[in-house]
Coordinates of C-alpha atoms in Angstrom, one line a residue:
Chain A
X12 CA 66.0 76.9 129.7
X13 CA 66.3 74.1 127.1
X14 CA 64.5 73.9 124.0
X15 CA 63.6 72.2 120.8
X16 CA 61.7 73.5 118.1
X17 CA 60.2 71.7 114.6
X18 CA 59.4 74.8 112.5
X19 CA 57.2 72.2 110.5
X20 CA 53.9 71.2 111.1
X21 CA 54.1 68.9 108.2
X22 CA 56.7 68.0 105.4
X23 CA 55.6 66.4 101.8
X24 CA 57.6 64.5 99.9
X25 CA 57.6 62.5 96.7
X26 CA 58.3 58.4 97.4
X27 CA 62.2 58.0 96.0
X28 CA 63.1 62.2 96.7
X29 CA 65.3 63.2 99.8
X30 CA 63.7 64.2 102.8
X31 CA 64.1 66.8 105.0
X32 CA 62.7 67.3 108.9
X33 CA 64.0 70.5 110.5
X34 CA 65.0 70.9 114.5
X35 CA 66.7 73.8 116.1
X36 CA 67.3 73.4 120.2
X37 CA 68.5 75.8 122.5
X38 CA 70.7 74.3 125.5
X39 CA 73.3 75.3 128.2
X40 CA 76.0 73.4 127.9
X41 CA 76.6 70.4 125.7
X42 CA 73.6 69.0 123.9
X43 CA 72.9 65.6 124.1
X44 CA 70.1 65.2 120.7
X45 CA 67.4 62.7 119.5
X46 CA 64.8 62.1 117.0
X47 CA 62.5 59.6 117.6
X48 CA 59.6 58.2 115.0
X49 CA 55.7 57.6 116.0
X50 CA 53.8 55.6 114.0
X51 CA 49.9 55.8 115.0
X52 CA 48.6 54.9 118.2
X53 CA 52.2 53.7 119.0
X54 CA 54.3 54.5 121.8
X55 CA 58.3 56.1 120.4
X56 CA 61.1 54.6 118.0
X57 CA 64.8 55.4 118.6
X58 CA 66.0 56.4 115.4
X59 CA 69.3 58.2 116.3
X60 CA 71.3 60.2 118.8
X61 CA 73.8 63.1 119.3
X62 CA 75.9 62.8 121.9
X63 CA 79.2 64.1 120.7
X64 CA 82.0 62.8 118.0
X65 CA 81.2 63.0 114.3
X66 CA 78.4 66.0 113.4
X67 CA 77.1 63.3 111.1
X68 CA 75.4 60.9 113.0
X69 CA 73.6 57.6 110.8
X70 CA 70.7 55.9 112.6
X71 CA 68.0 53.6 112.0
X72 CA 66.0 52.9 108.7
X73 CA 68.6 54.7 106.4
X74 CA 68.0 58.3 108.4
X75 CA 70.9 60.4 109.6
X76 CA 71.1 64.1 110.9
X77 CA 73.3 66.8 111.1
X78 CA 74.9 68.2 113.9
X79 CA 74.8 71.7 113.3
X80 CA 76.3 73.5 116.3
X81 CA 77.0 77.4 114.9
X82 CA 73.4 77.0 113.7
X83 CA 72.1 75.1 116.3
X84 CA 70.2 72.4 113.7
X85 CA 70.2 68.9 114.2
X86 CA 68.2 68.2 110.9
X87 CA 66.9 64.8 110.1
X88 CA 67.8 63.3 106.3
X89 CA 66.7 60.6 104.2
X90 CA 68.4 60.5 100.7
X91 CA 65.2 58.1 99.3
X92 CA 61.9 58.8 101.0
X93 CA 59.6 55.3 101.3
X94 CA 56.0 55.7 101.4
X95 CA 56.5 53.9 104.7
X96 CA 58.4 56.5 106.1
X97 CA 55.1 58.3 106.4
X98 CA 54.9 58.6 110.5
X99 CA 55.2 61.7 113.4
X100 CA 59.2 62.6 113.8
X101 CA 60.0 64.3 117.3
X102 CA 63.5 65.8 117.9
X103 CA 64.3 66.0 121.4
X104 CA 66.9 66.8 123.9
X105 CA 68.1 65.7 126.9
X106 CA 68.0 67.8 129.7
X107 CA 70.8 66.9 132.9
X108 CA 69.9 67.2 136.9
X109 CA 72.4 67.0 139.0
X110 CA 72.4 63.0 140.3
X111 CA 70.0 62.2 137.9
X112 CA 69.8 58.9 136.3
X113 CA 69.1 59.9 133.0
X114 CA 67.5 62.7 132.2
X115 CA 64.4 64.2 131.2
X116 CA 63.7 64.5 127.3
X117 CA 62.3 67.8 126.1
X118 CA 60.8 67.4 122.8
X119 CA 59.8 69.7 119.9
X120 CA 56.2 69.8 118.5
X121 CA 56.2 66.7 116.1
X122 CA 56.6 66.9 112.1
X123 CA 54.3 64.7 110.5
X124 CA 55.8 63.1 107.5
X125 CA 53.8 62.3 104.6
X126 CA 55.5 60.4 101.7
X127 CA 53.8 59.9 98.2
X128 CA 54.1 57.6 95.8
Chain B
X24 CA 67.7 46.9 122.2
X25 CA 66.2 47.5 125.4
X26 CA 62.4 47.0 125.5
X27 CA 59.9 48.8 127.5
X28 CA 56.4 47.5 128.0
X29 CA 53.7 49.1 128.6
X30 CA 49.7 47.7 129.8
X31 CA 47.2 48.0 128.8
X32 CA 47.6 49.3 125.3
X33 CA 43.6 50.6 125.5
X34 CA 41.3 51.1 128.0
X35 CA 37.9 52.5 128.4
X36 CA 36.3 53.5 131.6
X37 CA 33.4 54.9 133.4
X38 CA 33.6 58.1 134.7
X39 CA 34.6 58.1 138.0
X40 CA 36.4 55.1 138.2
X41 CA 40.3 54.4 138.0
X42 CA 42.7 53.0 135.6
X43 CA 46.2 51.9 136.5
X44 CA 48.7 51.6 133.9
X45 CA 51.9 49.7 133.9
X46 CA 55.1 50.1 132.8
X47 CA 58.0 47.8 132.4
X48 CA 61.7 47.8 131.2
X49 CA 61.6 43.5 130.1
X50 CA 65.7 43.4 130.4
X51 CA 67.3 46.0 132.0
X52 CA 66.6 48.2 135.7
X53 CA 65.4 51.2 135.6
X54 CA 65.6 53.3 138.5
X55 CA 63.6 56.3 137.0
X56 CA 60.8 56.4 134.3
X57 CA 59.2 59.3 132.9
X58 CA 55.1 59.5 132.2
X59 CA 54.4 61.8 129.5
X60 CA 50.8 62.3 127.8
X61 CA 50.0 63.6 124.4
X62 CA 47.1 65.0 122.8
X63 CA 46.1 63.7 119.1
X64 CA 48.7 64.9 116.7
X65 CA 51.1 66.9 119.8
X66 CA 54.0 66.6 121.3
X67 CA 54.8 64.6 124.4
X68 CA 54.1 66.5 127.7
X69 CA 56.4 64.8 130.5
X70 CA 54.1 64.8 133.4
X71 CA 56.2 62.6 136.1
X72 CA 59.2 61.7 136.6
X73 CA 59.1 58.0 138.8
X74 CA 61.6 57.2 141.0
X75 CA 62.1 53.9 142.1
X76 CA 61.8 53.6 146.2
X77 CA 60.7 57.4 146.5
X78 CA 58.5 60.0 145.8
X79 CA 57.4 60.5 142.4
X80 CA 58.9 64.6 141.2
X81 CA 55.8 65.9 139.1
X82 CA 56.0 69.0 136.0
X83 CA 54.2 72.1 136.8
X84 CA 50.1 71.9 136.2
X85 CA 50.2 68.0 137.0
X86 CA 47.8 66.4 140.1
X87 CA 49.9 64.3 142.0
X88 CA 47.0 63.4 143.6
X89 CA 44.8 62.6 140.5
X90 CA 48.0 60.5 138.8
X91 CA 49.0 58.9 141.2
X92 CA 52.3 57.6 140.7
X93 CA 54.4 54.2 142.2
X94 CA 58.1 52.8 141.2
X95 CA 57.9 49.8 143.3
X96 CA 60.6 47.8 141.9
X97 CA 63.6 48.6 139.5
X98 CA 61.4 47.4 136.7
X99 CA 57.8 48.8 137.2
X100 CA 56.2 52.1 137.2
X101 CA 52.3 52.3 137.5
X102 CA 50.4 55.3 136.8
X103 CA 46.7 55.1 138.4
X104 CA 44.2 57.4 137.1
X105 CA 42.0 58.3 139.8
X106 CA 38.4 59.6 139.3
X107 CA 38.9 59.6 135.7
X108 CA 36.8 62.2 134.0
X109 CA 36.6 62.8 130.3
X110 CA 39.0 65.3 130.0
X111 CA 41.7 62.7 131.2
X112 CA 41.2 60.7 127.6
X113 CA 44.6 60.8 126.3
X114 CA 47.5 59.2 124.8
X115 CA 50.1 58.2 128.1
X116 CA 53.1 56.7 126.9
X117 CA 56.3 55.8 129.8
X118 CA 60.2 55.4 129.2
X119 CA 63.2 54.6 130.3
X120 CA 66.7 55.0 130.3
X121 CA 69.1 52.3 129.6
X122 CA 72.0 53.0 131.0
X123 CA 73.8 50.4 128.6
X124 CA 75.3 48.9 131.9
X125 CA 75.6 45.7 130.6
X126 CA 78.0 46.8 127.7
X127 CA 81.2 48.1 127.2
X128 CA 80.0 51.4 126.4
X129 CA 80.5 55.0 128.0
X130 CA 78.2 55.6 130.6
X131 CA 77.0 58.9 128.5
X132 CA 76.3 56.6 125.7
X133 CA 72.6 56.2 126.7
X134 CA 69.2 56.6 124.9
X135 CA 65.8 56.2 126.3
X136 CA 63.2 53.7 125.3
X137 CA 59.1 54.0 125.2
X138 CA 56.6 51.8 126.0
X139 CA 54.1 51.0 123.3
X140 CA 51.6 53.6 124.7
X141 CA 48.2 53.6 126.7
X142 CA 45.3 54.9 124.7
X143 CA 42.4 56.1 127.7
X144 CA 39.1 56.6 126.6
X145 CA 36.9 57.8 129.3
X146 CA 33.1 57.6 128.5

């Protein structure tokens, strides 16, 4: 069975300091990735995807993550935190039926964000 | 980017009574959509999986006959709420897959897109 999970219930940081938002996932096969952003009472934002190439993948709003595949990671980084990065960050990842059109996204429990200025 | 649009964004109901919500991809077909629901400050739990023409393939634990679901077209999905009881408030949010189509892109090269979310207060 595939899997994500956010080992953080809640990250800190200090406006202007890296960030950090952990995800491990546990697939068969390939793993196709995602992290998405919520900000309240909002439906998802795309930041950025896995899908294969470069283990380095740059998304939206200055994030990127980190393909990880010994450790199974696909970490979510910021090198300069903004207060207005402060939001809910879900890591997901795609799971395949046969014929299917596109897949059902399995996501992790959320990692709310807070930046500080 | 594809946009996915979802109605209404709040709602409050009687007990009782139903609530439909709609869900649209704006530019691009969508031949399956995905209903989720999530509980403040939770993940998403995918509850149905719409398929455009044919039955809708519900998760494990969810009503098919209390959210009712129907993919009418390539570019709506409703979700009706039937006999809404408290316990249905929630957070429903839909999505879809662009299948990038239109581009010049591999066919892998897809990502899926949310509506803005329903928030369902039943009183």
């Amino acid at each position: 069975a595939q899997s994500v999970a956010q080992p953080e219930d809640q990250v800190n940081v200090a406006e202007g300091n890296p960030l950090t938002v952990k995800c491990t996932y546990s697939v068969s096969g390939n793993p196709y990735l995602f992290w998405y952003v919520q900000y309240p009472n909002r439906g998802l934002q795309f930041l950025l995807k896995y899908i294969t190439g470069d283990n380095l993948v740059k998304g939206s709003y200055g994030f990127e993550a980190e393909f990880n595949k010994s450790q199974t990671s696909f970490h979510l980084k910021k090198p300069s935190a903004l207060v207005s990065d402060s939001a809910l960050y879900f890591c997901a990842v795609r799971s395949w039926r046969l014929g299917n059109q596109g897949g059902k996204l399995i996501f992790g429990q959320g990692t709310e964000l807070s930046v500080k200025p | 980017g594809a946009v996915v649009s979802q109605h209404p964004s709040r709602v409050i109901c009687k007990s009782g009574t139903s609530v439909k919500i709609e869900c649209r991809s704006l530019d691009f077909q969508a031949t399956t959509m995905f209903w989720y629901r999530q509980f403040p400050k939770q993940s998403l739990m995918l509850m149905a999986t719409s398929n455009e023409g044919s039955k809708a393939t519900y998760e494990q634990g969810v009503e098919k006959d209390k959210f009712l679901i129907n993919h009418a077209s390539l570019t709506l999905s409703t979700l009706t709420v039937t006999s809404a009881h408290p316990e249905d408030s929630s957070f429903y949010i839909c999505s879809a897959w662009d299948r990038g189509l239109r581009r010049t892109v591999q066919r892998t090269n897809t990502e899926a897109f949310f509506g803005q979310g329903t928030r369902l207060t039943v009183v």
